[in-house]
Structures are given as structure tokens and as C-alpha cells.
Coordinates of C-alpha atoms in Angstrom, one line a residue:
M1 CA 133.9 74.3 71.4
Y2 CA 134.9 71.9 74.3
K3 CA 133.9 68.6 75.8
F4 CA 132.2 67.8 79.1
E5 CA 135.4 66.4 80.5
D6 CA 137.3 69.6 79.6
I7 CA 135.3 71.9 81.9
K8 CA 137.4 73.4 84.7
D9 CA 135.4 76.4 85.8
V10 CA 131.7 77.0 86.7
H11 CA 130.2 80.5 86.9
L12 CA 127.1 79.9 89.0
E13 CA 124.2 82.2 89.5
V14 CA 122.9 80.7 92.7
T15 CA 119.9 83.1 92.9
T16 CA 118.0 85.9 91.1
K17 CA 117.1 87.4 94.5
C18 CA 118.8 90.5 95.9
Q19 CA 118.0 93.0 98.7
A20 CA 119.6 95.9 96.8
R21 CA 118.0 98.1 94.3
C22 CA 120.9 99.2 92.0
P23 CA 119.4 101.5 89.3
M24 CA 121.4 100.0 86.4
C25 CA 120.7 96.4 87.4
P26 CA 118.9 94.3 84.7
R27 CA 116.4 93.3 87.4
R28 CA 114.9 96.7 87.0
I29 CA 112.8 98.3 84.3
N30 CA 114.6 101.5 83.2
G31 CA 116.1 101.6 86.7
G32 CA 112.8 101.6 88.4
T33 CA 110.3 98.8 89.3
L34 CA 111.3 95.2 89.4
N35 CA 110.8 93.4 86.1
P36 CA 107.6 91.3 86.6
L37 CA 108.8 88.8 83.9
M38 CA 111.8 87.8 86.1
S39 CA 111.4 84.7 88.2
L40 CA 112.7 84.9 91.8
V41 CA 114.4 81.6 92.2
E42 CA 117.4 80.1 93.9
I43 CA 119.4 76.8 93.8
D44 CA 119.3 74.9 97.1
L45 CA 121.8 72.3 98.1
D46 CA 119.7 69.4 97.1
T47 CA 119.3 70.8 93.6
F48 CA 123.0 71.6 93.3
Q49 CA 123.8 68.0 94.2
K50 CA 121.4 66.7 91.6
W51 CA 122.9 68.9 88.9
F52 CA 126.6 68.5 89.6
S53 CA 127.9 65.0 90.3
E54 CA 130.9 64.5 92.7
D55 CA 132.9 63.3 89.7
F56 CA 132.2 66.6 87.9
I57 CA 133.1 68.6 91.0
C58 CA 136.4 66.8 91.3
Q59 CA 137.4 67.8 87.8
L60 CA 136.9 71.5 88.5
D61 CA 139.6 74.0 89.3
S62 CA 137.2 76.7 90.4
L63 CA 133.6 77.9 90.9
F64 CA 132.5 81.5 91.0
M65 CA 129.2 82.6 92.4
C66 CA 127.9 85.8 90.8
G67 CA 125.5 85.9 87.8
N68 CA 123.3 88.4 86.0
L69 CA 120.5 89.2 88.5
G70 CA 120.9 88.1 92.1
D71 CA 123.4 88.3 95.0
P72 CA 124.7 84.9 96.2
I73 CA 124.6 85.8 99.9
I74 CA 120.7 86.1 99.6
A75 CA 120.4 82.4 98.6
Q76 CA 119.5 80.3 101.6
D77 CA 122.1 77.5 100.8
S78 CA 125.1 79.5 99.4
L79 CA 127.3 78.8 102.4
E80 CA 126.2 75.1 102.5
I81 CA 127.0 74.8 98.8
M82 CA 130.5 76.2 99.3
R83 CA 131.1 73.8 102.2
Y84 CA 129.9 70.9 100.1
L85 CA 132.2 71.8 97.2
K86 CA 135.2 71.9 99.6
A87 CA 134.3 68.6 101.1
V88 CA 134.1 66.9 97.7
N89 CA 137.1 68.7 96.1
P90 CA 139.5 70.2 98.8
N91 CA 141.6 71.8 96.0
I92 CA 138.8 73.7 94.3
R93 CA 139.1 77.5 94.3
L94 CA 135.9 79.2 95.4
S95 CA 134.9 82.9 94.9
M96 CA 131.9 85.1 94.9
H97 CA 130.9 88.7 94.1
T98 CA 128.5 90.4 96.5
N99 CA 127.2 93.7 97.8
G100 CA 128.0 92.3 101.3
G101 CA 125.0 93.9 103.0
A102 CA 123.3 90.8 104.4
R103 CA 123.9 87.9 106.8
S104 CA 125.2 87.7 110.3
I105 CA 128.8 88.1 111.6
Q106 CA 128.8 84.4 112.3
W107 CA 127.8 83.6 108.7
W108 CA 130.7 85.6 107.3
E109 CA 133.1 84.0 109.7
A110 CA 131.9 80.6 108.6
L111 CA 132.3 81.6 104.9
A112 CA 135.9 82.5 105.7
V113 CA 136.6 79.0 106.9
T114 CA 135.7 77.6 103.4
G115 CA 138.5 79.6 101.8
T116 CA 136.1 81.4 99.5
R117 CA 137.6 84.6 98.0
V118 CA 135.0 87.4 98.2
V119 CA 134.8 90.5 96.1
F120 CA 132.8 93.2 97.9
G121 CA 131.1 95.9 95.8
I122 CA 131.6 99.0 97.9
D123 CA 131.0 102.1 95.9
G124 CA 132.4 104.9 98.1
L125 CA 132.0 105.9 101.7
A126 CA 129.0 106.1 104.0
D127 CA 127.7 109.3 102.4
T128 CA 127.9 108.1 98.7
H129 CA 127.8 104.3 98.6
S130 CA 124.0 103.9 98.8
L131 CA 123.4 106.4 96.0
Y132 CA 124.0 103.5 93.7
R133 CA 123.7 100.5 96.0
I134 CA 120.3 101.5 97.2
N135 CA 118.8 99.5 100.1
T136 CA 122.3 98.5 101.4
D137 CA 123.9 99.8 104.6
W138 CA 127.5 100.9 104.3
N139 CA 128.3 100.3 108.0
K140 CA 126.8 96.8 107.9
I141 CA 128.9 96.0 104.8
I142 CA 132.1 97.2 106.5
E143 CA 131.2 95.2 109.6
N144 CA 130.6 92.0 107.6
A145 CA 133.8 92.5 105.6
Q146 CA 135.8 93.1 108.7
A147 CA 134.4 89.9 110.4
F148 CA 135.2 87.9 107.2
I149 CA 138.8 89.3 107.1
N150 CA 139.4 88.8 110.8
A151 CA 138.4 85.2 110.4
G152 CA 141.0 84.7 107.8
G153 CA 138.9 85.5 104.7
Y154 CA 140.4 86.7 101.4
A155 CA 138.6 89.9 100.6
E156 CA 138.8 92.3 97.7
W157 CA 137.2 95.8 97.5
H158 CA 135.8 96.8 94.0
M159 CA 134.6 100.3 93.7
L160 CA 132.2 101.3 91.0
V161 CA 133.0 105.0 90.2
F162 CA 130.5 107.7 89.3
K163 CA 130.7 111.5 89.3
H164 CA 129.3 111.5 92.9
N165 CA 132.0 109.3 94.4
E166 CA 135.2 109.7 92.3
H167 CA 136.6 112.2 94.7
Q168 CA 136.7 109.4 97.3
V169 CA 138.8 106.9 95.4
E170 CA 142.0 107.4 97.3
E171 CA 140.3 107.6 100.6
C172 CA 138.6 104.3 99.9
R173 CA 141.9 102.8 98.7
S174 CA 143.6 103.8 102.0
M175 CA 140.7 102.4 104.0
A176 CA 140.9 99.1 102.1
E177 CA 144.6 98.8 103.0
R178 CA 143.8 99.7 106.6
L179 CA 141.1 97.1 106.9
K180 CA 143.5 94.5 105.3
F181 CA 141.5 93.9 102.1
K182 CA 143.9 91.9 99.7
S183 CA 143.3 94.4 96.9
F184 CA 141.4 97.5 95.8
Q185 CA 140.1 98.0 92.3
V186 CA 138.3 100.9 90.6
K187 CA 135.5 99.9 88.1
H188 CA 133.8 102.0 85.5
T189 CA 130.4 101.0 84.2
T190 CA 129.4 100.7 80.5
R191 CA 125.7 100.8 81.4
F192 CA 125.1 104.5 80.7
T193 CA 122.7 104.9 77.8
D194 CA 122.9 108.8 77.9
V195 CA 124.9 111.5 79.6
K196 CA 122.9 110.8 82.8
F197 CA 120.9 107.9 84.2
P198 CA 117.7 108.7 86.1
V199 CA 117.1 106.9 89.4
L200 CA 113.4 106.2 89.7
D201 CA 111.0 105.3 92.5
D202 CA 108.2 102.7 92.1
T203 CA 105.9 105.2 90.5
G204 CA 108.4 106.0 87.8
K205 CA 109.3 109.4 89.2
T206 CA 112.9 110.5 89.0
I207 CA 114.5 110.9 92.5
Y208 CA 117.9 112.0 91.3
N209 CA 120.3 111.4 88.4
L210 CA 123.6 109.4 88.2
Y211 CA 126.4 110.9 86.2
P212 CA 129.4 109.1 84.7
S213 CA 132.8 109.4 86.2
S214 CA 135.3 111.7 84.4
K215 CA 137.0 108.6 82.8
T216 CA 133.6 107.1 81.7
E217 CA 132.5 110.5 80.3
E218 CA 135.6 110.6 78.0
M219 CA 134.7 107.1 76.7
L220 CA 130.9 107.8 76.5
P221 CA 130.6 107.9 72.7
Q222 CA 132.2 104.5 72.4
I223 CA 130.2 103.1 75.4
L224 CA 126.9 104.3 73.9
T225 CA 127.7 102.5 70.7
Y226 CA 128.5 99.3 72.6
A227 CA 125.4 99.6 74.9
R228 CA 122.9 99.9 72.1
D229 CA 120.9 96.9 70.8
L230 CA 122.9 97.1 67.5
P231 CA 121.4 96.0 64.2
M232 CA 122.5 92.6 62.8
S233 CA 124.0 94.4 59.8
Q234 CA 127.0 95.5 62.0
I235 CA 128.0 91.9 62.5
D236 CA 129.8 90.2 59.6
A237 CA 132.6 87.8 58.7
N238 CA 135.2 90.4 59.6
C239 CA 134.5 89.8 63.3
T240 CA 137.0 87.4 64.9
I241 CA 135.8 85.6 68.1
N242 CA 138.2 85.1 71.0
C243 CA 135.9 83.3 73.3
K244 CA 136.7 83.7 77.0
A245 CA 134.7 80.7 78.0
V246 CA 136.8 78.5 75.7
K247 CA 140.0 80.1 77.1
W248 CA 138.9 79.5 80.7
K249 CA 137.1 76.2 80.0
Q250 CA 134.1 77.6 81.7
I251 CA 130.3 77.1 81.7
Y252 CA 127.6 79.4 83.1
V253 CA 124.7 78.0 85.0
A254 CA 121.8 80.4 85.9
A255 CA 119.5 80.1 88.9
S256 CA 116.7 79.0 86.5
G257 CA 118.8 76.1 85.4
N258 CA 119.7 77.6 82.0
V259 CA 123.2 76.5 80.8
G260 CA 125.5 78.3 78.4
P261 CA 129.1 79.2 77.9
C262 CA 128.9 82.5 79.7
C263 CA 126.5 84.9 81.5
W264 CA 126.1 86.9 78.4
M265 CA 124.3 84.0 76.7
D266 CA 121.5 83.6 79.2
F267 CA 118.9 85.1 76.8
K268 CA 115.8 84.0 78.7
E269 CA 116.5 86.7 81.2
K270 CA 117.5 89.4 78.7
L271 CA 114.0 90.2 77.5
H272 CA 114.9 93.8 76.8
K273 CA 117.5 92.9 74.2
Q274 CA 115.2 91.9 71.3
N275 CA 117.7 92.0 68.5
T276 CA 120.1 89.8 70.4
R277 CA 117.3 87.4 71.3
I278 CA 116.0 87.2 67.7
D279 CA 119.5 86.6 66.4
Y280 CA 120.1 83.8 68.9
M281 CA 116.7 82.1 68.1
D282 CA 117.5 82.2 64.4
K283 CA 121.0 80.7 64.7
I284 CA 120.7 78.4 67.8
G285 CA 117.1 78.3 68.9
V286 CA 117.4 76.1 72.0
F287 CA 117.7 76.9 75.8
P288 CA 119.3 73.9 77.5
N289 CA 118.1 73.6 81.1
L290 CA 119.2 71.4 84.0
H291 CA 115.6 70.8 85.1
E292 CA 115.1 69.0 81.8
Q293 CA 118.5 67.5 80.9
S294 CA 121.6 66.4 82.7
L295 CA 124.8 68.5 82.2
E296 CA 126.4 65.7 80.3
D297 CA 123.4 65.2 78.0
I298 CA 123.5 69.0 77.2
F299 CA 127.1 68.6 76.1
N300 CA 126.4 65.5 74.1
S301 CA 123.5 67.3 72.4
G302 CA 126.0 69.4 70.5
Y303 CA 124.6 72.7 71.9
F304 CA 128.0 74.3 72.5
D305 CA 129.3 73.2 69.1
M306 CA 126.3 74.9 67.5
I307 CA 127.4 78.2 69.0
A308 CA 131.1 77.8 68.0
N309 CA 130.1 76.8 64.5
T310 CA 128.7 80.3 63.9
W311 CA 132.0 82.0 64.6
D312 CA 133.8 81.6 61.3
N313 CA 131.0 83.0 59.1
D314 CA 128.0 84.5 60.9
P315 CA 128.7 84.7 64.6
V316 CA 126.0 84.8 67.3
F317 CA 125.5 88.5 67.9
E318 CA 126.3 88.4 71.6
C319 CA 129.5 86.4 70.9
A320 CA 130.6 89.1 68.5
K321 CA 129.6 91.9 70.9
Q322 CA 131.4 90.5 74.0
C323 CA 134.3 88.5 72.5
G324 CA 134.7 89.9 69.0
K325 CA 137.3 92.2 67.4
F326 CA 135.8 94.2 64.6
D327 CA 138.6 94.6 62.0
K328 CA 136.4 96.5 59.6
S329 CA 135.7 99.4 61.9
G330 CA 138.9 99.3 63.9
A331 CA 137.0 99.4 67.2
Q332 CA 137.8 96.7 69.7
F333 CA 135.6 95.7 72.6
E334 CA 137.0 93.2 75.1
H335 CA 134.8 93.0 78.2

């Protein structure tokens, strides 16, 4: 697949912790209670320095803080890690994706000084944003984003669109321009598993329902096919893998220490996708972890080559699902 010395980009999940309660987040069971099988962990600066040598950091072009489960601003040392990276490699490009609803004004001003590009997930205006980004305060997010921008920070506004906020897209776009965000992007989720998604409280009671945006609704049959835990029989030799991790020379490191080519391959935290997990165990069967091996030893073990060696004949299911083109059916999914 690639060699240790080829890696140019790291996708880092610095924590599994988050103050928000987004209904479609994999941290939640059916959009309700927190998954009790999920470990609440984070990577502190000392651990980061043990896992990533200065020589390795110097070979990188970029590092992106995001992940599957947590929000990077909740990790105690996320700012310190960004500062450390810049001190070791002044040319590295830093970025993170966040809900933006935590930390002080001073913290955001300090983050701006590191040159980190920040993508804020802001899903509407004050009256709609928290219908999805539950437990976040829209006014606090705007205050934090404004402090970051005023301090010279590079900020982008990404808006996840549903039925309840799609009428606000142009108003949000205008506001983003007025506040001097560098860009504004509309996003449509593929996480609907039905024509509606119930928002649950801790007892499992439905509080209200989320409905797809008009654009998502048009694509719903295709999305539902993609979202299902499909049977292995739908993956065969007609699937051509165009791996984005190989293209970007990227690795993914989870807060647990798990290492893989991308966030889709962190199966230890995808307990609800049993077919995917069984397929991975049959074909690969190992979960490299930085608490047990060095990053270089993981590469030398042949782990990444084991994944790539499945692509020509019987690809790992998640590789096919995320980076495959299915010539037999004519459907194409590139996510």
C-alpha cells in the first residue's frame, strides 16, 4: 500500500469525548443513550510525543484533527499538540473539524496563532442549529468563531442541511460572508436509515423527528442502500478500489491508539456494523495499536499491505463500500 517514509498526512482522533448530543452520531445507540461499550479517552501531549517522533512529524505535510466519535476541542491538550507540531515542523498544515461550542475566547485566539484551519459545524441559525447539534449554544459558537477570525484564524462554515433548516441556507451563507469566514459549504447526510430519524431522550422516548432535506430526500433510495450493513455477497471481483488514503498518503490514528489507513477502518468502535466487522476479522484479523507497537513497527508488520492485497480479488468490505466502484450494478459511491 505504502511505506512508513511515504506518509504525508495524519488524520488524528484526539478524543472520543464530546459535549454535544447529535442524534446520528455513532456515539449514540439509535440516536439516544451513550454507547456503554465506548471508551471515553483522549490523547495528551506526552502520549502524542511518544507515538510520533520529531523525525516523523518533520516528514508530514499536514495533520487533521477530527475522527469518528469525539470533538477535538474537548481534549485537554489539543491546543498544546497543535503548538508542538508547529514548533517541530513550521511548514506543516494544521486543521480541525469541530462544533465550536466549547473553550474560552482566549483559547480560540491562541489557536488562531498556530495557523490551524478550523471547520465549524454550524447547522442553521439560533432557532434551528441545536435541533441537531443538541447541547451546543449557537451564540457561544458564533462568539468563538468571531474571536478566532478576529485573531487571524482561517475559518470555514459547514452547514448540515435537514428539512428544518434548509430555508436558512442563503441567510447562513450571507452571515458567513459578513463574519469573514473563508468559505461556506452545504452538507447533506447519508445517515438516514428511514424517511425520518427519531431524536430520543435517555429513556428512549421520541422527542421529535429529523427529516431529510429536499435534496437528500431525492437520493434517499440510494442512501438507504448505502447505509445498510450489506451482505458480503454484494462485494465481488467487479469492485475496483480507488483508495483515498493511498492517494493522500494518509494514516488514521484513533484516540484509543488504533491505527489504520482511514477512519472507516476503525472497527473496534464500529460495534453496530457486525457484517463489516466479521468480514474484516476473516480477511485481516488484527487491530494494530500504538499502546502496543510503534508506528514504524506497525508498518513493518505488513498490516497495510494485508489490506491492499485484498483489493484485486476479494476486497475488505469497508474498502469496497467507501472507495469502490461497482461496475456490475452501475452504482457509484465516492464518499
